[in-house]
mmCIF file of C-alpha atoms and ligand atoms in Angstrom:
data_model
loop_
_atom_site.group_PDB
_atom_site.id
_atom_site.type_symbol
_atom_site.label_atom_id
_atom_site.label_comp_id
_atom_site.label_asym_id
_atom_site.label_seq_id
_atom_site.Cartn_x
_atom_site.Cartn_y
_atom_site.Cartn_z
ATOM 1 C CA UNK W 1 179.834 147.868 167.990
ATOM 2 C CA UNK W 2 180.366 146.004 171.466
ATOM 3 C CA UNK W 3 178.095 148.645 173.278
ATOM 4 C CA UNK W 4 175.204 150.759 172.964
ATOM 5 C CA UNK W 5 176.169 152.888 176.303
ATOM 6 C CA UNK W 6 175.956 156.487 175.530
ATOM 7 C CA UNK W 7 175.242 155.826 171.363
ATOM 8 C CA UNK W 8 172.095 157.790 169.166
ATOM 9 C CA UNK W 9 169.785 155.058 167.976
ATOM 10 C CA UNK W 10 166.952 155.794 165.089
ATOM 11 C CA UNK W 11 164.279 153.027 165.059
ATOM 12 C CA UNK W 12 161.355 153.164 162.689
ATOM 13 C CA UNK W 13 158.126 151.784 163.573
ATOM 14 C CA UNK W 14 158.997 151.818 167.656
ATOM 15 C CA UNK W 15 155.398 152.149 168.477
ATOM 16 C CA UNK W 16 154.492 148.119 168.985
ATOM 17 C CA UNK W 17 156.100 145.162 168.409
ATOM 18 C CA UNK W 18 159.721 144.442 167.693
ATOM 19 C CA UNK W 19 160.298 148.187 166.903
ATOM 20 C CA UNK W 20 158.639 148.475 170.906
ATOM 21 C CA UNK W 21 161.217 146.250 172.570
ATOM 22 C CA UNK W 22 164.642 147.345 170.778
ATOM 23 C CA UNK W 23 163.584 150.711 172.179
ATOM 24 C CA UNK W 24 163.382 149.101 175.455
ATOM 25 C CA UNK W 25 166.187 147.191 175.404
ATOM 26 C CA UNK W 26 168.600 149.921 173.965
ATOM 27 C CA UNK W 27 167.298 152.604 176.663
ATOM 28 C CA UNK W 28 167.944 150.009 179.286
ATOM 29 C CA UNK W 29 172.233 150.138 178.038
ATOM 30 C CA UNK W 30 172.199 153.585 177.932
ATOM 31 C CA UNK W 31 170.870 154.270 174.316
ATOM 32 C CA UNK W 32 169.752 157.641 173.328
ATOM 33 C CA UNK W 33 166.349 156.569 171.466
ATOM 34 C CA UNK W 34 164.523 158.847 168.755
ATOM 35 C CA UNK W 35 161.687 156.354 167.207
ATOM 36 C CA UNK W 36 159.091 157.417 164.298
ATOM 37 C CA UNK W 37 156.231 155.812 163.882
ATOM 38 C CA UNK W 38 152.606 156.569 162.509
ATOM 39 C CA UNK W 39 151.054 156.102 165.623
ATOM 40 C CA UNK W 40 151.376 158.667 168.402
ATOM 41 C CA UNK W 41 149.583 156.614 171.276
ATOM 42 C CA UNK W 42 151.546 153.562 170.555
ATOM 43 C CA UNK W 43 154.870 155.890 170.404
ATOM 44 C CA UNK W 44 153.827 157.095 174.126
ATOM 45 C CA UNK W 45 153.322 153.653 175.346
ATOM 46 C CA UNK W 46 156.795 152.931 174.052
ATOM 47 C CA UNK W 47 157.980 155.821 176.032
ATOM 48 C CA UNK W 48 156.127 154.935 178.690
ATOM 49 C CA UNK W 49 157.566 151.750 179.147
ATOM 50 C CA UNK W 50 161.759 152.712 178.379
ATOM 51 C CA UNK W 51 161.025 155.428 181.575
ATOM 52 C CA UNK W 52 159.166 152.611 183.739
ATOM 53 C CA UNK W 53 162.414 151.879 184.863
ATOM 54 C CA UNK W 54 164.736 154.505 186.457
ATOM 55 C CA UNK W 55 166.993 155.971 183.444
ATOM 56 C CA UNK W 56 170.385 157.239 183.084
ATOM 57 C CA UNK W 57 171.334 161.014 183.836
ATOM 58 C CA UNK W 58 170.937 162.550 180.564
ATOM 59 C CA UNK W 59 169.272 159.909 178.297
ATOM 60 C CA UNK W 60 167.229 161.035 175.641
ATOM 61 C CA UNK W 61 164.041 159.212 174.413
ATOM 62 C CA UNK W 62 162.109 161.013 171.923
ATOM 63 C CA UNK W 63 158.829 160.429 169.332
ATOM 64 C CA UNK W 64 158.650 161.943 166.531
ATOM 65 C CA UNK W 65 155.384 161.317 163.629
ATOM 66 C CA UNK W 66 156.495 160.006 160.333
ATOM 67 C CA UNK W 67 155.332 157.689 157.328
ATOM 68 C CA UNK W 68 157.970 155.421 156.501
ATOM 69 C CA UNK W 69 157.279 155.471 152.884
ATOM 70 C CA UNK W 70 157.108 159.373 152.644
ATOM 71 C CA UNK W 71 160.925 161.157 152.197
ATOM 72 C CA UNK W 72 160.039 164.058 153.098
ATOM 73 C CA UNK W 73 158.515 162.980 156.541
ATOM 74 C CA UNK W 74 161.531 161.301 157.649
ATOM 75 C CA UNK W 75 163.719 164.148 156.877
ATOM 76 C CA UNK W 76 161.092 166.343 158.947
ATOM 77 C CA UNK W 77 161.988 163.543 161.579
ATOM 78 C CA UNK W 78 165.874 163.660 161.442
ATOM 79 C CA UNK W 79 165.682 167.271 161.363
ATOM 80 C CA UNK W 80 163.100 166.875 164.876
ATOM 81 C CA UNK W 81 166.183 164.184 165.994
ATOM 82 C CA UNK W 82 168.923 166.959 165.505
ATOM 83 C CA UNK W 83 167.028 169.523 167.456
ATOM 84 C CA UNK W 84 165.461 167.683 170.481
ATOM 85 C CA UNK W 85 168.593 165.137 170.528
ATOM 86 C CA UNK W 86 171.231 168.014 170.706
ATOM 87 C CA UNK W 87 172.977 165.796 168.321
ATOM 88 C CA UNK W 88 174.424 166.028 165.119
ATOM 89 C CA UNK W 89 175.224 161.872 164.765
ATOM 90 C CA UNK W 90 173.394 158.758 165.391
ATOM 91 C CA UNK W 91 175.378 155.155 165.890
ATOM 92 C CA UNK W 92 172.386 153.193 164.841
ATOM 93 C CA UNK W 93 169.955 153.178 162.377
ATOM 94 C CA UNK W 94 166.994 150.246 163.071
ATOM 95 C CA UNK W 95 165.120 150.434 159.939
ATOM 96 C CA UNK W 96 162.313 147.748 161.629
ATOM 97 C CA UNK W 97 159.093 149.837 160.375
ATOM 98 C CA UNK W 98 157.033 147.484 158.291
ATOM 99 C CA UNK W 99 153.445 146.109 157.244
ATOM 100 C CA UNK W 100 152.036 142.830 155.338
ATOM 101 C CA UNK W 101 149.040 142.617 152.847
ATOM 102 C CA UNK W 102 148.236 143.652 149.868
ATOM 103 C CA UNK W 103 149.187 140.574 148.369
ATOM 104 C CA UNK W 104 147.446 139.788 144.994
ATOM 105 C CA UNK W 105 147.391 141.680 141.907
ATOM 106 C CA UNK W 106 144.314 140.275 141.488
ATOM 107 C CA UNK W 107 142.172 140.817 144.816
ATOM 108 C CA UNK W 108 143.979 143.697 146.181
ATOM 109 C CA UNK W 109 143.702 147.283 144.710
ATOM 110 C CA UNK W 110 147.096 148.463 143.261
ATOM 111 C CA UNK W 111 146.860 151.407 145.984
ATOM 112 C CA UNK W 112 147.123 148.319 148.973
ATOM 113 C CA UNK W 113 149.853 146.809 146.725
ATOM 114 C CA UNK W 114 151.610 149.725 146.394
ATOM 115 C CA UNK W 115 151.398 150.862 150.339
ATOM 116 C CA UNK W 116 152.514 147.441 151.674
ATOM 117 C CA UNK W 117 155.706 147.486 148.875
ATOM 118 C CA UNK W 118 156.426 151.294 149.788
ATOM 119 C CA UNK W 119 156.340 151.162 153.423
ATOM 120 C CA UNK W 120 158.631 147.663 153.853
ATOM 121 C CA UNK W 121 160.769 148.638 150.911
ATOM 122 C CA UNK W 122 160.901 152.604 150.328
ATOM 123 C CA UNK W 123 160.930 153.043 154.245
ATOM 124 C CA UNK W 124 164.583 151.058 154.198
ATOM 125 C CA UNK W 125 165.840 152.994 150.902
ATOM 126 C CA UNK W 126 164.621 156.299 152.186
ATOM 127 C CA UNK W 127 165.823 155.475 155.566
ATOM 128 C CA UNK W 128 169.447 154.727 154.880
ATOM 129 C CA UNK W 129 169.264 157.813 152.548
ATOM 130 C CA UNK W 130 168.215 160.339 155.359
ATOM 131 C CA UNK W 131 170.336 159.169 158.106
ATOM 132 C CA UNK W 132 173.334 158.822 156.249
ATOM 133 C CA UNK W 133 174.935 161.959 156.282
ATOM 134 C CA UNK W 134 174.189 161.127 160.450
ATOM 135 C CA UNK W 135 175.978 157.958 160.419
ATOM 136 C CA UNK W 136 178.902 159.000 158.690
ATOM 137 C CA UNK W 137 179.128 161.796 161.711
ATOM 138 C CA UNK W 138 179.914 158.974 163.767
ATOM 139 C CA UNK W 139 182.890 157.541 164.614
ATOM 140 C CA UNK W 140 181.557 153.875 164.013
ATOM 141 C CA UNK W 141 177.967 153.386 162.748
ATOM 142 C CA UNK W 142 175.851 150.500 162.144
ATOM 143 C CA UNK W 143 172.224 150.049 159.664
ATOM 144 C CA UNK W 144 170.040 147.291 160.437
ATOM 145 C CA UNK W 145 167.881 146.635 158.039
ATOM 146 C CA UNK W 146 164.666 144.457 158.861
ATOM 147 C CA UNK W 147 163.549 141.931 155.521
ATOM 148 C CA UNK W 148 162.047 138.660 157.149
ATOM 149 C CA UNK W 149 162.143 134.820 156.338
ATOM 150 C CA UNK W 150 160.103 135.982 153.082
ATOM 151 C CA UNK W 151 163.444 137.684 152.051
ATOM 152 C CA UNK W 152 164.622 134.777 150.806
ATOM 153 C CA UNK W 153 161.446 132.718 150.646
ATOM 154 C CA UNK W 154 158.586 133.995 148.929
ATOM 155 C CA UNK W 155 155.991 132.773 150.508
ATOM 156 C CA UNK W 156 153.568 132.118 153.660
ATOM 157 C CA UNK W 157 152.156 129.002 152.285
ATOM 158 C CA UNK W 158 150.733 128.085 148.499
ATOM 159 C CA UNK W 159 146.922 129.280 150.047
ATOM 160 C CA UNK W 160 147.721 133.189 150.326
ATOM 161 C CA UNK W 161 149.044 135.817 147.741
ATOM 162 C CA UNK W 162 151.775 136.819 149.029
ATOM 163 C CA UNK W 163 153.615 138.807 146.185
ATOM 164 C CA UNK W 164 153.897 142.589 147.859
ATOM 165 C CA UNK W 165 155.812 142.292 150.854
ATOM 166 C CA UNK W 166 158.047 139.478 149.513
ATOM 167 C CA UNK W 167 159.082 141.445 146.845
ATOM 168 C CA UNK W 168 159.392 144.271 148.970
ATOM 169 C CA UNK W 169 161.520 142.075 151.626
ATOM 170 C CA UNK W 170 163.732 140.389 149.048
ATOM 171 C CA UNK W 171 164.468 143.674 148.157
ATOM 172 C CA UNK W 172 165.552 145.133 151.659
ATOM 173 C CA UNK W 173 167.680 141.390 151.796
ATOM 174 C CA UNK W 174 169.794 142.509 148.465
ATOM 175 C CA UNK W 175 169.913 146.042 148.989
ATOM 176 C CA UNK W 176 171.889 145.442 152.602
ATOM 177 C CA UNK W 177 173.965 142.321 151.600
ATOM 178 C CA UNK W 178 175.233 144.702 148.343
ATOM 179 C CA UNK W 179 175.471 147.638 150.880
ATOM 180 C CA UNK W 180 178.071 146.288 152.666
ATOM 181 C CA UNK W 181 180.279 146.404 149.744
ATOM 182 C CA UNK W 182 179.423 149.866 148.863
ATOM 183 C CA UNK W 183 180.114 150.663 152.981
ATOM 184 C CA UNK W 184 183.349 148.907 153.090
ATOM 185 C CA UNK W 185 184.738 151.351 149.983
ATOM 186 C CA UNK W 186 183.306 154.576 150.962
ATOM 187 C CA UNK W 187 182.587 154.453 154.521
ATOM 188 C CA UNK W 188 184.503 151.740 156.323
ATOM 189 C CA UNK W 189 183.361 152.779 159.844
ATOM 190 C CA UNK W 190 179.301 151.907 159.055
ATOM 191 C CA UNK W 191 178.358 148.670 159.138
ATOM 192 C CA UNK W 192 174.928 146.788 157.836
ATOM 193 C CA UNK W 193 172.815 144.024 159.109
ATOM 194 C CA UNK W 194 169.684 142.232 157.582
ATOM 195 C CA UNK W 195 166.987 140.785 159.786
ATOM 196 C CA UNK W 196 165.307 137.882 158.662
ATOM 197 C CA UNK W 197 162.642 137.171 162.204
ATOM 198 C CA UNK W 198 160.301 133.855 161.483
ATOM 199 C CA UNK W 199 156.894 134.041 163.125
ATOM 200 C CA UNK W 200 157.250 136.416 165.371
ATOM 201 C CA UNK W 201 154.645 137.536 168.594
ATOM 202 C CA UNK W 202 153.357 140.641 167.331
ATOM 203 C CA UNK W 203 150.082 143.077 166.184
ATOM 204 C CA UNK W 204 151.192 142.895 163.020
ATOM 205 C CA UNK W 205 148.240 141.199 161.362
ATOM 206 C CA UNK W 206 145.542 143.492 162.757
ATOM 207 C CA UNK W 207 148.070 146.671 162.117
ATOM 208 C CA UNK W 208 148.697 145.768 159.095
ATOM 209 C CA UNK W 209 144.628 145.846 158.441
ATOM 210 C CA UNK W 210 144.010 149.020 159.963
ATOM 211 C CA UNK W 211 146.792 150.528 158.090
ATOM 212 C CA UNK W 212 145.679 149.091 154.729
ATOM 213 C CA UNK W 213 141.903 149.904 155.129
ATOM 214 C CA UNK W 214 142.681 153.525 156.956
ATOM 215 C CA UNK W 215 140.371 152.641 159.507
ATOM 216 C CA UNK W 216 141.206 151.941 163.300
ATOM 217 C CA UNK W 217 138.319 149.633 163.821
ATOM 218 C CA UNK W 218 139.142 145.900 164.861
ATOM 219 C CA UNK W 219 136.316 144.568 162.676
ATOM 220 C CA UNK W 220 136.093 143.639 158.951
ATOM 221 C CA UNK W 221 135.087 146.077 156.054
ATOM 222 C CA UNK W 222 132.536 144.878 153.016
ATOM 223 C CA UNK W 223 136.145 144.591 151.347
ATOM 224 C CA UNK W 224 137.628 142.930 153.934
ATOM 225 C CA UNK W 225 135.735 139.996 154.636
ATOM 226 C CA UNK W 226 135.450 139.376 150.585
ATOM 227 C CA UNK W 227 139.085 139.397 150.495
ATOM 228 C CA UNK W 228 138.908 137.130 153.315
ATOM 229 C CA UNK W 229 136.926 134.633 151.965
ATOM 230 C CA UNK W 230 138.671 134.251 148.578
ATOM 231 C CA UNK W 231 142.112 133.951 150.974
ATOM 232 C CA UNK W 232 140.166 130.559 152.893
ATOM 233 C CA UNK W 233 139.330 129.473 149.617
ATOM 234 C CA UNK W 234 142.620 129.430 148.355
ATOM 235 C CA UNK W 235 142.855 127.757 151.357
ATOM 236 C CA UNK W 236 140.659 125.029 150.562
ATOM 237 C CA UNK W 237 137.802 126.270 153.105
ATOM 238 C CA UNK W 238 135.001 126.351 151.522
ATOM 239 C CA UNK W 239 133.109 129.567 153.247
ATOM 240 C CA UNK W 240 129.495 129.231 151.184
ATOM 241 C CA UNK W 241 127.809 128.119 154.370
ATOM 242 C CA UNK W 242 129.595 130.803 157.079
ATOM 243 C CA UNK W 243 128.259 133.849 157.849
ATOM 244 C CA UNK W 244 129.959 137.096 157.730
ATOM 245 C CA UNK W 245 130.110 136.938 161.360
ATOM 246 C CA UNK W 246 132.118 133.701 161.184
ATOM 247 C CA UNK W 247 134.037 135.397 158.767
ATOM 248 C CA UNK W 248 135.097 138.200 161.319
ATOM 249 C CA UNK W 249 135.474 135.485 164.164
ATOM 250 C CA UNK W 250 138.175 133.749 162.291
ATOM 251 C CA UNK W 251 140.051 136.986 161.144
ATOM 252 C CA UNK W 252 140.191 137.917 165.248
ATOM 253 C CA UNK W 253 141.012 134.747 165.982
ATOM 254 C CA UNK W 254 144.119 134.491 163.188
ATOM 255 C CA UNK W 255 145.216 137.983 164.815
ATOM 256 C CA UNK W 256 145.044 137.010 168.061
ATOM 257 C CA UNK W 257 146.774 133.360 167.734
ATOM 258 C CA UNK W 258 149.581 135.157 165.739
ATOM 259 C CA UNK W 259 150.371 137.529 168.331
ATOM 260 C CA UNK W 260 149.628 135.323 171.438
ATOM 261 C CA UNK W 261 150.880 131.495 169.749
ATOM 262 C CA UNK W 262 154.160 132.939 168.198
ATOM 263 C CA UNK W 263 157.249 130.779 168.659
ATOM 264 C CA UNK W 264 159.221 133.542 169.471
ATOM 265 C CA UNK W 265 158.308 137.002 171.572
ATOM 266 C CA UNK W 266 158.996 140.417 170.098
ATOM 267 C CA UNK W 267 161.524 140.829 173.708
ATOM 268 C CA UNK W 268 163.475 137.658 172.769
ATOM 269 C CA UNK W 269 163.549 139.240 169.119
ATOM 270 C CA UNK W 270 164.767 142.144 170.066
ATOM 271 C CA UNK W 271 167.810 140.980 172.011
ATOM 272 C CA UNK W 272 168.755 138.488 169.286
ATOM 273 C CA UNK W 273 168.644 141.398 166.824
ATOM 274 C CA UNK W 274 171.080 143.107 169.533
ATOM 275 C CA UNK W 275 173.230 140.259 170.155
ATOM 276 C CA UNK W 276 173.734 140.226 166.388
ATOM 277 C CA UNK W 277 174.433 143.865 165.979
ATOM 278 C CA UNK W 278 177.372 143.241 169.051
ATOM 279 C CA UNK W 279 178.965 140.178 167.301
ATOM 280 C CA UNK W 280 178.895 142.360 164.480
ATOM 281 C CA UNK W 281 176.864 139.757 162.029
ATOM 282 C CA UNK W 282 175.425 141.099 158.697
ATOM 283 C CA UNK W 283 173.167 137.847 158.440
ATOM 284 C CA UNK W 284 170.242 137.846 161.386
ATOM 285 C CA UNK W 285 168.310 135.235 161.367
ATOM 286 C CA UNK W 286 165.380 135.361 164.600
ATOM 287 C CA UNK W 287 163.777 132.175 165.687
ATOM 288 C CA UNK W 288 164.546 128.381 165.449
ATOM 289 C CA UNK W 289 161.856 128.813 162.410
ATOM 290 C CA UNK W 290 163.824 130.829 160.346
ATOM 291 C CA UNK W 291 166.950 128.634 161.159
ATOM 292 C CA UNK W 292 165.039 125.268 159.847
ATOM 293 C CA UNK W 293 163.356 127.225 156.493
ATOM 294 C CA UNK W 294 167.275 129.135 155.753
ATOM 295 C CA UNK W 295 168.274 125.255 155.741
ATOM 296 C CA UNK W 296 165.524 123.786 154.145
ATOM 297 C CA UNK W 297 165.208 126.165 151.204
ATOM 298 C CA UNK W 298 168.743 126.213 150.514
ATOM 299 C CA UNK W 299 168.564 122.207 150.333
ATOM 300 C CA UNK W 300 165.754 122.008 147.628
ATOM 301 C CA UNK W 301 164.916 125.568 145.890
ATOM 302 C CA UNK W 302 163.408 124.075 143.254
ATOM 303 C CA UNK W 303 160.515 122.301 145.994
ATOM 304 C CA UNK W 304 159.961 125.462 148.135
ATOM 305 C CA UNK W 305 156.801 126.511 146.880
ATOM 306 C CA UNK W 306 154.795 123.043 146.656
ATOM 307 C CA UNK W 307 152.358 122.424 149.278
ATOM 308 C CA UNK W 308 154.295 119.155 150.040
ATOM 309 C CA UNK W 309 157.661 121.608 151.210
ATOM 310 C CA UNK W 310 154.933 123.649 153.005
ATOM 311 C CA UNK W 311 153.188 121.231 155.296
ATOM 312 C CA UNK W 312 156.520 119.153 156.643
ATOM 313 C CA UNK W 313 158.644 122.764 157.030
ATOM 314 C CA UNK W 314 154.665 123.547 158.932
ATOM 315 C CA UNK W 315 154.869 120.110 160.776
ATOM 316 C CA UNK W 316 158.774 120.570 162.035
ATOM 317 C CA UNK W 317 158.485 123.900 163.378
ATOM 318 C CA UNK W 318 154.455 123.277 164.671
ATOM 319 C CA UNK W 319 153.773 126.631 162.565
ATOM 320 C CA UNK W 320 149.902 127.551 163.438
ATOM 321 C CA UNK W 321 149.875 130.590 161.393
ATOM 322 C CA UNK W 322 146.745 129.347 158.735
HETATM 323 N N1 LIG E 1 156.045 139.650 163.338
HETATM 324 C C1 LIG E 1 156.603 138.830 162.459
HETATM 325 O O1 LIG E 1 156.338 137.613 162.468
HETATM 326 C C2 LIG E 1 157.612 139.347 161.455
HETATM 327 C C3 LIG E 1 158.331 138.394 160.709
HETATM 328 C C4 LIG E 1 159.263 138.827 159.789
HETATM 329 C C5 LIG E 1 159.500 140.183 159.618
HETATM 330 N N2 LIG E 1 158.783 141.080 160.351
HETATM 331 C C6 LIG E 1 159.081 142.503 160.140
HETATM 332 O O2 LIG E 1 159.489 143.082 161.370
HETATM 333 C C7 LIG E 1 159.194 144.478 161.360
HETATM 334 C C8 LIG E 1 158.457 144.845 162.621
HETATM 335 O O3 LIG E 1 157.205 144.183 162.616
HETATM 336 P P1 LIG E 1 156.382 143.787 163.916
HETATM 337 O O4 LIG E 1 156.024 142.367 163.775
HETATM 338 O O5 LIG E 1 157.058 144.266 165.123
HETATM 339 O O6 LIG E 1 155.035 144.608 163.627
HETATM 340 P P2 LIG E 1 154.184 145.667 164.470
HETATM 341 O O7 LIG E 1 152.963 145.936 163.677
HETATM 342 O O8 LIG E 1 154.019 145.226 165.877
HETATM 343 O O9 LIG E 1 155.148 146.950 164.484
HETATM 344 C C9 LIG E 1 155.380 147.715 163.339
HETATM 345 C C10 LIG E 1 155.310 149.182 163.708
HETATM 346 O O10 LIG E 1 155.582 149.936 162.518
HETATM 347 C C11 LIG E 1 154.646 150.975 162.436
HETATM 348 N N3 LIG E 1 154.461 151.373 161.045
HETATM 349 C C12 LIG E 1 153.756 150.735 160.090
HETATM 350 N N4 LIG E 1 153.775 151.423 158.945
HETATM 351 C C13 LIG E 1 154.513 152.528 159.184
HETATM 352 C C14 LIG E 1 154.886 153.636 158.388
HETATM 353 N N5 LIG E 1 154.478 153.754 157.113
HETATM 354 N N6 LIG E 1 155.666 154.581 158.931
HETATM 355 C C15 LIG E 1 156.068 154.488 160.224
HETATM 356 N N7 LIG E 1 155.734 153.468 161.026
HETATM 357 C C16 LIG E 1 154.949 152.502 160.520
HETATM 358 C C17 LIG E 1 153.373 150.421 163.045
HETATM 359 O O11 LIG E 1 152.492 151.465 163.458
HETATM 360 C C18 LIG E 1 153.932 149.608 164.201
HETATM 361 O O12 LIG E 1 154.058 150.386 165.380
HETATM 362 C C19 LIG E 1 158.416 144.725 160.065
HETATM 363 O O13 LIG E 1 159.290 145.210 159.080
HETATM 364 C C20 LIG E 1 157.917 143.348 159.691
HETATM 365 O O14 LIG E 1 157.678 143.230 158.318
HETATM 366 C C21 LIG E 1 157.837 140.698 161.264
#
């Protein structure tokens, strides 16, 4: 697809982040934009920001409530889409919505386990599923599917459980590359896409929290804070001598240096995700980072998960994320 002039676009999770600025960026060619996300005020902001600048006769941008990881809310949403899009086809389907946590089976409940795993994996199954019968409306369609660099590496450093959205991610990484087989045979005109982004600038450590504990509150629960000590231990920080106010000072600190310290901003995401979708690329890697760790994992496998492969990939790409 060289152009997104005049196209429908579905994006998942368009209230912050990367979700945020392919909105912005596909209103800005002439995209027709219908976004879900859980978040109404962050949806509006969105909105907000694709009308800031003076839009094309007729464009459409429109919000529209749904959990990711609930079917029946995103066919509520593409049956919202058909109505206030006047549209019976979308071109693009940006399957970006997505949380982390709930890492351990062993200091996590099953229900945090179980959300993070069904948002980043079930919203991309149930996703494709419900637009589908959209896309193949279209006279050429295209599914991008976002996994991450723990798609094909399964970790964020031998410190941190990590085992819910990897496996979750890993999944969304095989699901599209066996996809485009299935595509090819039944419906040559769709294409597919996975997005693997490195560290990205984004929320998505403190909405990832609020999500998880249900509250919107930036500070630490009881829970919380025990869950983040054991996650410093397995850091090798020992925490007997902090205070639980330490403990929420380095939690707001780790959210705010992930957002704000990021190698690579959620707008220069966003257009490389683009870019890849116009070249017509199935394999989207985002960020220098996720360049070096594609090259170094391939190159020694069976060393990706020692602290030694950790620390030099960490040194290289000046990673701050711990
Ligand atoms: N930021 C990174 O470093 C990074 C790296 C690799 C992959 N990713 C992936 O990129 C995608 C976008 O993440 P981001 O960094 O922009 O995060 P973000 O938190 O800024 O944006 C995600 C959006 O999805 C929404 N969302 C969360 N759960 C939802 C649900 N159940 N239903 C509908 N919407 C929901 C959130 O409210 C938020 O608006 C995610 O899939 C994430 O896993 C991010």
């Amino acid at each position: 697809m060289r152009d997104f002039a005049g196209k429908f676009a579905v994006i998942t999770g368009g209230g912050t982040g990367m979700g945020r600025e392919l909105a912005r960026q596909l209103v800005a060619e002439g995209c027709n934009v219908a976004m879900c996300d859980i978040s109404a005020e962050a949806m509006a902001e969105t909105k907000r920001l694709c009308e800031a600048s003076k839009l094309p006769q007729g464009l459409r941008i429109t919000t529209h409530i749904a959990d990711v990881a609930i079917e029946g809310q995103l066919q509520r949403f593409r049956d919202e889409l058909i109505e206030q899009q006047a549209t019976d086809k979308i071109h693009l389907l940006f399957n970006n919505a997505g949380i982390g946590g709930g890492g351990s089976l062993f200091t996590n409940s099953r229900e945090q386990w179980e959300r993070t795993f069904n948002i980043c994996w079930g919203g991309v199954y149930f996703g494709v599923r419900t637009f589908l019968p959209l896309l193949m409306k279209a006279d050429e369609g295209h599914i991008i599917n976002t996994s991450s660099i723990n798609g094909f590496w399964a970790s964020v450093g031998p410190g941190v459980s990590h085992t819910a959205y990897a496996s979750a991610k890993f999944a969304v990484k095989g699901f599209t590359e066996a996809l485009m087989t299935d595509l090819r045979l039944n419906a040559p005109h769709i294409k597919c896409s996975v997005v693997m982004p490195g560290h990205i600038g984004t929320s998505i450590v403190s909405n990832s929290r609020k999500i998880q504990s249900g509250s919107e509150s930036e500070r630490l629960n009881e829970v919380e804070i025990r869950v983040s000590r054991e996650r410093l231990k397995g850091m090798g920080i020992d925490t007997a001598a902090m205070s639980d106010e330490d403990i929420q000072a380095i939690a707001a600190d780790r959210a705010r240096s992930f957002r704000d310290e990021a190698p690579t901003t959620a707008a220069e995401a966003a257009k490389i995700i683009l870019d890849g979708v116009k070249a017509g690329r199935w394999r989207i890697l985002v960020g220098d980072d996720a360049h070096k760790l594609d090259v170094r994992v391939r190159k020694a496998p069976e060393e990706a998960y020692t602290q030694e492969f950790y620390q030099s990939y960490r040194d290289e790409v000046g990673w701050k994320l711990a």
